[in-house]
XYZ file of C-alpha atoms in Angstrom:
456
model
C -22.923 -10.521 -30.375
C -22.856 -7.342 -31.227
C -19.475 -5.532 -33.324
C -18.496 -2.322 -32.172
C -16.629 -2.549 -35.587
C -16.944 -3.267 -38.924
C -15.871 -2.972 -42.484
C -17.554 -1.163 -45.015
C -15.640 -0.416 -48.280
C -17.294 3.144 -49.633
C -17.311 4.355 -53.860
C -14.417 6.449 -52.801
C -12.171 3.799 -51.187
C -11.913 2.094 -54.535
C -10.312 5.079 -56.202
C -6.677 5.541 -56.054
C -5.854 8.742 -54.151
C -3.652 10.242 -56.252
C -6.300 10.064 -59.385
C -8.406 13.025 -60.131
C -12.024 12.963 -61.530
C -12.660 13.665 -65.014
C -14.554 17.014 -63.686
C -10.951 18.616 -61.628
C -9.802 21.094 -64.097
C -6.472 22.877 -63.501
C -7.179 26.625 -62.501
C -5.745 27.879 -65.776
C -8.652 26.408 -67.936
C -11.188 27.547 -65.116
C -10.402 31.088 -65.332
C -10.816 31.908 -68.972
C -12.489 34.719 -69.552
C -15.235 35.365 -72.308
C -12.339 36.811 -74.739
C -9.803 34.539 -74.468
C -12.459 31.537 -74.547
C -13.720 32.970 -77.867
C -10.327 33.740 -79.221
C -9.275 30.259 -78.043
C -12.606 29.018 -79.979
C -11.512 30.925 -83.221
C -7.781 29.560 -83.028
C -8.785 26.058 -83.192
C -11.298 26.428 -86.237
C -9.618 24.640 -88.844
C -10.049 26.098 -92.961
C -12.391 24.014 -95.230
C -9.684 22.316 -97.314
C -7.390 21.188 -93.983
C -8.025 18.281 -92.469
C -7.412 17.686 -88.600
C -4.002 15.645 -88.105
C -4.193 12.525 -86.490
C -2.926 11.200 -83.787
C -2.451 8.444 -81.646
C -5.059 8.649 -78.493
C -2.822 8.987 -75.264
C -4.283 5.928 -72.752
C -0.761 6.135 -70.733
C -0.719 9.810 -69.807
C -0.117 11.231 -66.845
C -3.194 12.478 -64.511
C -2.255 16.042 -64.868
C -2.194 16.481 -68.416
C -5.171 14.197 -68.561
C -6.841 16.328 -66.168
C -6.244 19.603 -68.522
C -7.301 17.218 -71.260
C -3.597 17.810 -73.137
C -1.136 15.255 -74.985
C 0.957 13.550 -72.675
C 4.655 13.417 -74.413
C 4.492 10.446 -71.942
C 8.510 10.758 -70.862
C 9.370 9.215 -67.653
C 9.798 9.740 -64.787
C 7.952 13.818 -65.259
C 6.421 14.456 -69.138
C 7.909 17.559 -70.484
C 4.424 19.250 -70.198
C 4.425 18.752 -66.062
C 8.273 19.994 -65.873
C 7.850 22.622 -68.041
C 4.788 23.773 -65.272
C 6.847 22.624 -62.031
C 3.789 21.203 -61.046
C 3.909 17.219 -59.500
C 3.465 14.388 -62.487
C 1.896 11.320 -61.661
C 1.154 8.357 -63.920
C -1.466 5.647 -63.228
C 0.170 2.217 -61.919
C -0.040 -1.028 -64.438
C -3.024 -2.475 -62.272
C -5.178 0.921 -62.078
C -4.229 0.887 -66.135
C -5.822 -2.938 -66.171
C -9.057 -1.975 -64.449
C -10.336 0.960 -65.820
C -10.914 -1.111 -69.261
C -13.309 -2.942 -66.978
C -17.024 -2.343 -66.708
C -17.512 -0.090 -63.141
C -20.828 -2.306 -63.393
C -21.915 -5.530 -64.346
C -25.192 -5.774 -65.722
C -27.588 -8.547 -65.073
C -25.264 -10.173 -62.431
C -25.443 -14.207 -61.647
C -27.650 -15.035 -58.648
C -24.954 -16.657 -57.197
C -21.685 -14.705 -57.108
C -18.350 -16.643 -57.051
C -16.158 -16.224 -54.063
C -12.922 -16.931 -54.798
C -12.548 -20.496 -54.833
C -12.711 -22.998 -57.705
C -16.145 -24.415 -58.500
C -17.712 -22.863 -55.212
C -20.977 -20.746 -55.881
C -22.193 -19.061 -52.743
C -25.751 -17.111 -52.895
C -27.057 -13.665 -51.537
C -28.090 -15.613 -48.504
C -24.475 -16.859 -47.653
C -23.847 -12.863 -48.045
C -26.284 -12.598 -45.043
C -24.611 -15.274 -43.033
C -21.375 -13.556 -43.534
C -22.616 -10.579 -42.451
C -24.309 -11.756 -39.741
C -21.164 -13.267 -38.268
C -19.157 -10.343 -38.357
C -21.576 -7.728 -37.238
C -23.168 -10.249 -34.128
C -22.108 -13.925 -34.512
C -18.187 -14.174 -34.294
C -17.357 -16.140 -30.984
C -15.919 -14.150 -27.789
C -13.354 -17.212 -26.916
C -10.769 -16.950 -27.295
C -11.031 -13.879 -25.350
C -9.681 -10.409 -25.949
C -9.675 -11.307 -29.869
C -12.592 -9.627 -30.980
C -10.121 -7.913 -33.210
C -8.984 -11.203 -35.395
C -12.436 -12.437 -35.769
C -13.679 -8.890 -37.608
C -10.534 -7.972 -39.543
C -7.749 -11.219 -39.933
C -10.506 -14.571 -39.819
C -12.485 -12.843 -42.899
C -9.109 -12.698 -45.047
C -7.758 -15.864 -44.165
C -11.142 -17.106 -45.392
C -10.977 -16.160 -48.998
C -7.718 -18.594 -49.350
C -9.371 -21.439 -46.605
C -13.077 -22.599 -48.155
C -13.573 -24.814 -45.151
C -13.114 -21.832 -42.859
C -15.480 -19.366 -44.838
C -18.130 -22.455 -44.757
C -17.529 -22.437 -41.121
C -18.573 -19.002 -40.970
C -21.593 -19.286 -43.024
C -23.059 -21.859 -40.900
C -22.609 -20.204 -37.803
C -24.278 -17.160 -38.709
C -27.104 -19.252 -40.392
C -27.575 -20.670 -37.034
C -26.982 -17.968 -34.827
C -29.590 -15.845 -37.226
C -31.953 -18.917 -37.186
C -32.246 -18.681 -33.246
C -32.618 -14.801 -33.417
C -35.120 -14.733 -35.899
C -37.276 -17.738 -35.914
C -36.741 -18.835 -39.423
C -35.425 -21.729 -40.302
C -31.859 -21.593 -41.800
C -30.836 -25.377 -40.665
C -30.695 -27.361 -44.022
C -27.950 -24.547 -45.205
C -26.026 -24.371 -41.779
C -25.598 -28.192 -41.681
C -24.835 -28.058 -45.526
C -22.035 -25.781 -44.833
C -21.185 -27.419 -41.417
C -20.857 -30.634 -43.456
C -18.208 -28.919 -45.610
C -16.605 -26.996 -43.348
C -15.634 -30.356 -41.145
C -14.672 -32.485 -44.191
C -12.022 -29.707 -45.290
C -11.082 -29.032 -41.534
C -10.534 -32.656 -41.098
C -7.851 -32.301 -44.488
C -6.648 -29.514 -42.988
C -5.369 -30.985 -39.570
C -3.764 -34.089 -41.304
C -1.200 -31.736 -43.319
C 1.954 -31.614 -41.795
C 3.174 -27.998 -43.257
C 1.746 -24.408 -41.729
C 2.348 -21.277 -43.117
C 0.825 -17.336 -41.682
C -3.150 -17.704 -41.716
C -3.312 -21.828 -41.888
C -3.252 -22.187 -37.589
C -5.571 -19.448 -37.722
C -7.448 -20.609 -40.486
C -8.260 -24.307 -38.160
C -8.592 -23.104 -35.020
C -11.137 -20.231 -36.083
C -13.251 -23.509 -37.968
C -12.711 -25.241 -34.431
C -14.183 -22.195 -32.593
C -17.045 -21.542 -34.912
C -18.324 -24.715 -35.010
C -18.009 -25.336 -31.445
C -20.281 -21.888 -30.942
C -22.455 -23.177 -34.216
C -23.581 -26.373 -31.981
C -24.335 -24.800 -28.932
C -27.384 -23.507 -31.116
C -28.266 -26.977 -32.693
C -30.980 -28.710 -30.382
C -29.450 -31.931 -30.883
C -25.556 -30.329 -30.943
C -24.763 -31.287 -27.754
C -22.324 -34.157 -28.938
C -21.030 -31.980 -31.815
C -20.393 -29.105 -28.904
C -18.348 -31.188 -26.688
C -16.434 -33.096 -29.875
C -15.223 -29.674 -30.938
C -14.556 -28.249 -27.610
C -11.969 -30.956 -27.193
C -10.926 -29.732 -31.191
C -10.165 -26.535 -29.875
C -8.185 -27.424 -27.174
C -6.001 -29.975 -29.445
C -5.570 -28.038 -32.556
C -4.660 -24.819 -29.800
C -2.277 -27.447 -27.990
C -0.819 -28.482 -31.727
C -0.190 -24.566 -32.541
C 1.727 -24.320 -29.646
C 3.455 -27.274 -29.703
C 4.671 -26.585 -33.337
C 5.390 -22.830 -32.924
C 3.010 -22.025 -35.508
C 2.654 -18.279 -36.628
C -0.954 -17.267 -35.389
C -3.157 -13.970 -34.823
C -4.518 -15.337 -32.381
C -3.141 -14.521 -28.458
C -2.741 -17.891 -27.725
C -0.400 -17.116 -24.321
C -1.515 -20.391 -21.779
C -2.218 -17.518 -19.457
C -4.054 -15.043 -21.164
C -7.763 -15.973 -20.240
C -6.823 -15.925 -16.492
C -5.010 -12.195 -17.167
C -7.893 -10.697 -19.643
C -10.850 -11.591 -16.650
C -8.860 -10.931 -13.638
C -9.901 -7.466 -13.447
C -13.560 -8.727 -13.714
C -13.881 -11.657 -11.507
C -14.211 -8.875 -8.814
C -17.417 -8.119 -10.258
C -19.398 -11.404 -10.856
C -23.049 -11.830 -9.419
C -23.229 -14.520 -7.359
C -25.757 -17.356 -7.996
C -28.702 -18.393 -5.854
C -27.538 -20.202 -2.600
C -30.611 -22.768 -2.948
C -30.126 -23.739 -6.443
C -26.604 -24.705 -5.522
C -27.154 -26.504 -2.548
C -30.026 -28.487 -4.336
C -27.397 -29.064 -6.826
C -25.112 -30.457 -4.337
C -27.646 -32.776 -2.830
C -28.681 -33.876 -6.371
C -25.028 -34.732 -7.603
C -24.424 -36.763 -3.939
C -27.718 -38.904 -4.782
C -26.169 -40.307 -8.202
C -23.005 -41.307 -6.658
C -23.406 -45.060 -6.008
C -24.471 -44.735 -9.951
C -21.022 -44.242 -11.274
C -19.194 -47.310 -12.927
C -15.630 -46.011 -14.259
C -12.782 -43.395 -14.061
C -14.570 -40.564 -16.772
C -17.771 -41.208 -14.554
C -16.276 -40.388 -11.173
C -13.894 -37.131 -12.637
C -16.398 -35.693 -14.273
C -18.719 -35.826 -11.360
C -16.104 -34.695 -9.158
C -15.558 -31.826 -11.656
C -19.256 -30.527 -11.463
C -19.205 -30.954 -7.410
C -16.098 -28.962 -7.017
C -17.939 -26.090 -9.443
C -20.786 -26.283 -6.802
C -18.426 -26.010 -3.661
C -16.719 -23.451 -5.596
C -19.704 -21.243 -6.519
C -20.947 -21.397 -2.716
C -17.609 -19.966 -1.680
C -17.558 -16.962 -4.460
C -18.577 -16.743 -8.389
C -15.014 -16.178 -9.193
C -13.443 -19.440 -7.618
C -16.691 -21.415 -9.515
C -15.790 -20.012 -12.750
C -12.257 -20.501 -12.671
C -13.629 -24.121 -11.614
C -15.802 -24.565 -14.472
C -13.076 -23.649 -17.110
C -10.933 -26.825 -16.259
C -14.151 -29.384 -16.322
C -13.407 -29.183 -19.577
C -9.798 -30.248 -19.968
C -11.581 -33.647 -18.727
C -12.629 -33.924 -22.199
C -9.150 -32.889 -23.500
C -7.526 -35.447 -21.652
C -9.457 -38.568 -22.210
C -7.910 -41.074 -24.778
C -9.925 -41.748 -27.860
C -12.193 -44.851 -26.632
C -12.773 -43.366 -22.997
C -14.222 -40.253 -25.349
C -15.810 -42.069 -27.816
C -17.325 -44.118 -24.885
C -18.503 -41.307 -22.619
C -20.372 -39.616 -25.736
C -21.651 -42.941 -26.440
C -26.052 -42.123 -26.379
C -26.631 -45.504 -25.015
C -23.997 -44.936 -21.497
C -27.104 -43.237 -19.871
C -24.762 -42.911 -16.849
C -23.060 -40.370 -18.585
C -25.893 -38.920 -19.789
C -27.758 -38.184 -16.524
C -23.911 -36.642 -15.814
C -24.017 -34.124 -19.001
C -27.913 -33.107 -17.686
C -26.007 -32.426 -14.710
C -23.705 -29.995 -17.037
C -26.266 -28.143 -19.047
C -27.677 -27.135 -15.498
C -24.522 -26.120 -14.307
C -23.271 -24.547 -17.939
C -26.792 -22.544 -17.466
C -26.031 -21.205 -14.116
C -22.567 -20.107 -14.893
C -24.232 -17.906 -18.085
C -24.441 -14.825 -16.131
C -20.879 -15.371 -14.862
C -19.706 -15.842 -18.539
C -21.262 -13.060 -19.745
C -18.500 -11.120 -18.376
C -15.879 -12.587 -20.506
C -17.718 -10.227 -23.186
C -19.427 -7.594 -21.397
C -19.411 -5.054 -24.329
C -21.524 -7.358 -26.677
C -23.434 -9.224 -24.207
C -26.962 -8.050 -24.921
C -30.332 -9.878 -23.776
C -32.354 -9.000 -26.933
C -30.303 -12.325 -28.201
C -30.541 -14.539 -25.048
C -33.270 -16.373 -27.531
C -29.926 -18.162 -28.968
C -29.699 -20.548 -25.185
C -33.014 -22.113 -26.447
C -30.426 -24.828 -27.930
C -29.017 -25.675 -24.804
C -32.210 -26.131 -23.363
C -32.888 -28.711 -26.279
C -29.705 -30.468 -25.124
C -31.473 -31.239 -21.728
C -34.526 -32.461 -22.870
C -33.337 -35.104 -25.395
C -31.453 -35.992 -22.409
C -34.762 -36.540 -20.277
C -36.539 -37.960 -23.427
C -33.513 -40.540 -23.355
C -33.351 -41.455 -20.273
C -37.646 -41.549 -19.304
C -37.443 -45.103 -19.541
C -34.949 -45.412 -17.310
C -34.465 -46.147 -13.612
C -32.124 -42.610 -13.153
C -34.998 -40.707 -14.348
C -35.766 -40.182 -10.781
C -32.352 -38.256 -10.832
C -33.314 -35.498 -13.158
C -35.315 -33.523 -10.840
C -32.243 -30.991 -10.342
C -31.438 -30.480 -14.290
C -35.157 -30.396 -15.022
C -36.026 -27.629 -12.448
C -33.204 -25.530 -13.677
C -34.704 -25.873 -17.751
C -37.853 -25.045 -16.749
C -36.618 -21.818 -14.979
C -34.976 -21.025 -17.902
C -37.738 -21.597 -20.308
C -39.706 -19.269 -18.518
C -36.922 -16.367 -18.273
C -36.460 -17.094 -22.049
C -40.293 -16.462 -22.556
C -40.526 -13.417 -20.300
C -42.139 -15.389 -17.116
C -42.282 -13.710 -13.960
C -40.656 -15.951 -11.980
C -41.573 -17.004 -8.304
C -38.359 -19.512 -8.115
C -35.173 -18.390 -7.993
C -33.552 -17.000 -11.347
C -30.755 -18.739 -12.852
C -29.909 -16.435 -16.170
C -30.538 -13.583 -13.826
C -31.783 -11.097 -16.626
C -32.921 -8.605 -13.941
C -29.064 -7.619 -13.920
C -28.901 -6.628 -17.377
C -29.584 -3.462 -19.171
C -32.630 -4.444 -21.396
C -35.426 -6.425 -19.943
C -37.183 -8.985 -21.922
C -40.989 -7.915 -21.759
C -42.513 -10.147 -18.958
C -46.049 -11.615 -19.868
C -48.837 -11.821 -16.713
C -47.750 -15.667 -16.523
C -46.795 -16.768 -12.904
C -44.008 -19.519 -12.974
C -44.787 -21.445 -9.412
C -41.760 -23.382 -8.129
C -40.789 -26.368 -9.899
């Protein structure tokens, strides 16, 4: 993700506007001439046996008499000095007063600042995080908010320490994937954290301006944060159902938000783009079809048979145009809203390899509707990071590794085809099957190597 915005706080910004620099004389004392500066010189030389009066040091004066280095008489609201010269006196505020006894710098700093919560120490690493989520790693969903994740999330994290661990560990991820190095001991450390004060958070009854935001943001980012964990794939669906039920309890409650939370925005933000969505291989979907029909006579209950007959409608729907299959694919997963807690608990459950032959079935289809999504955040989509789907693709094949010993491995031609595919577009392949990530569309091509990919 990449932010069109940002926040940088310059040396200037820090100073008040209205204070002038120790170096802004007033014109008079600027345009002294060589007389007057010697005659001033010889005025203020003081006889041997006279001592200079003292006097007590002025720290409250205004800025103008402090700028021509004067006493301030220090009357309020104009000093007698400033009325006397019509000209505009302004006196520093209590908390400008405060800081400027302060060091400007701190010498020999900790190496791990304090942010601004008791007895948490976060390092110059966390600073990377941080700035790794706002400048690529802040989720698109939910959409049109780019704006709240960049300028109102970062505030509301400095009073919620669940939400700014929620942060961290996204961008650890997200960076991890990127770069190659290996930032998963302190992502799960703060993912750990972040769920444990989440989990406090949803059981208070109370909300005031920042606390909705404060949960559903945590919801959101860890929800993105697992889609880039190899084995997140339980994680990603837990807190996909999160979001919708903590964005179902803001609603419900009337809680004040940042967030545009209107039940119809996401339909209104992409209707203007669903006119432009590629559409996706004919073969892959009617192999996908066929695939889906075989495992039929495998299903055994209710969340079996509706979420099969969720991924077949995406299918039918992607045959007839990309547009009807993606509004498809955004209500498979109010199937996972709408379970009760045991038909949940049971579908995620690693040993109902049913359902897990069924969620191989989704990764394929999730990885097909990629270059449909993309359009839900065309200005940051950007295939220099398309590295970050190599979690997904670690979804699928603990999936196959699960289920090897099984008789439905027979079944996983279709998801295993379409991970393969992808591998090889993720590795700069030329492909001879058809593409499902579809990078030829985009505007920077990963550099192909001479490898030929024959049809899986």
């Amino acid at each position: 993700m990449t932010a069109e915005t940002g926040t940088i706080l310059s040396g200037d910004s820090l100073t008040p506007t209205n204070s002038l620099s120790s170096w802004d004389l007033s014109s008079e004392s600027a345009t002294l001439t060589q007389e007057e500066s010697a005659k001033q010189q010889k005025t203020r030389t003081l006889a041997p046996n006279l001592t200079r009066r003292s006097h007590k040091k002025s720290r409250a004066g205004c800025f103008s008499c402090k700028g021509r280095k004067i006493k301030c008489g220090e009357q309020k609201p104009e000093c007698g000095s400033c009325l006397l010269k019509g000209i505009t006196c302004v006196y520093p505020t209590e908390q400008s007063t405060r800081k400027s006894n302060l060091p400007l710098i701190r010498r020999n700093p900790p190496t791990a600042p304090s942010f601004p919560f008791p007895g948490a120490a976060f390092s110059m690493m966390d600073m990377r995080f941080f700035h790794h989520f706002l400048t690529v790693a802040y989720p698109h969903l939910p959409v049109g908010n780019d704006h709240v994740w960049v300028h109102e999330i970062p505030q509301f994290a400095e009073q919620h320490e669940y939400l700014m661990h929620a942060i961290l560990s996204l961008g650890a991820s997200h960076l991890s994937r990127l770069t190659g190095i290996d930032y998963r001991r302190e992502s799960l450390v703060h993912r750990g954290q972040a769920l444990a004060g989440l989990n406090h958070a949803l059981s208070q009854a109370s909300r005031s301006y920042g606390e909705s935001d404060a949960m559903l943001a945590s919801c959101y980012a860890l929800t993105f944060q697992a889609s880039y964990m190899g084995d997140g794939l339980t994680d990603f669906i837990t807190m996909v159902r999160g979001c919708a039920l903590t964005t179902d309890k803001i609603r419900r409650e009337h809680s004040p938000t940042a967030f545009n939370l209107q039940p119809d925005w996401h339909f209104k933000f992409m209707a203007p783009r669903l006119e432009h969505l590629p559409p996706v291989d004919p073969t892959l979907l009617e192999d996908a079809y066929i695939a889906l029909e075989e495992i039929r006579p495998y299903l055994t209950d209710d969340t079996h048979f509706d979420f099969h007959a969720g991924l077949v409608d995406i299918v039918i729907s992607l045959q007839a145009s990309s547009a009807s299959g993606y509004m498809q694919f955004t209500e498979l997963y109010s199937i996972w809203y709408d379970l009760c807690h045991d038909s949940f608990k049971s579908f995620l459950d690693p040993n109902n390899l049913v359902a897990q032959l069924l969620l191989a079935y989704f990764v394929g289809v999730q990885l097909l509707i990629i270059p449909i999504a993309t359009h839900e955040f065309l200005h940051r989509a950007d295939v220099s990071r398309i590295r970050v789907l190599y979690g997904v693709t670690e979804w699928a094949e603990s999936i196959f590794e699960r289920l090897e010993e099984s008789e439905l491995r027979e079944h996983l031609s279709w998801p295993r085809s379409i991970i393969s595919t992808v591998l090889a577009e993720l590795n700069g392949q030329i492909l001879q099957a058809p593409s499902v990530l579809q990078l030829h569309l985009t505007s920077k091509d990963i550099v192909p190597n001479t490898t030929i990919l024959a049809p899986p």
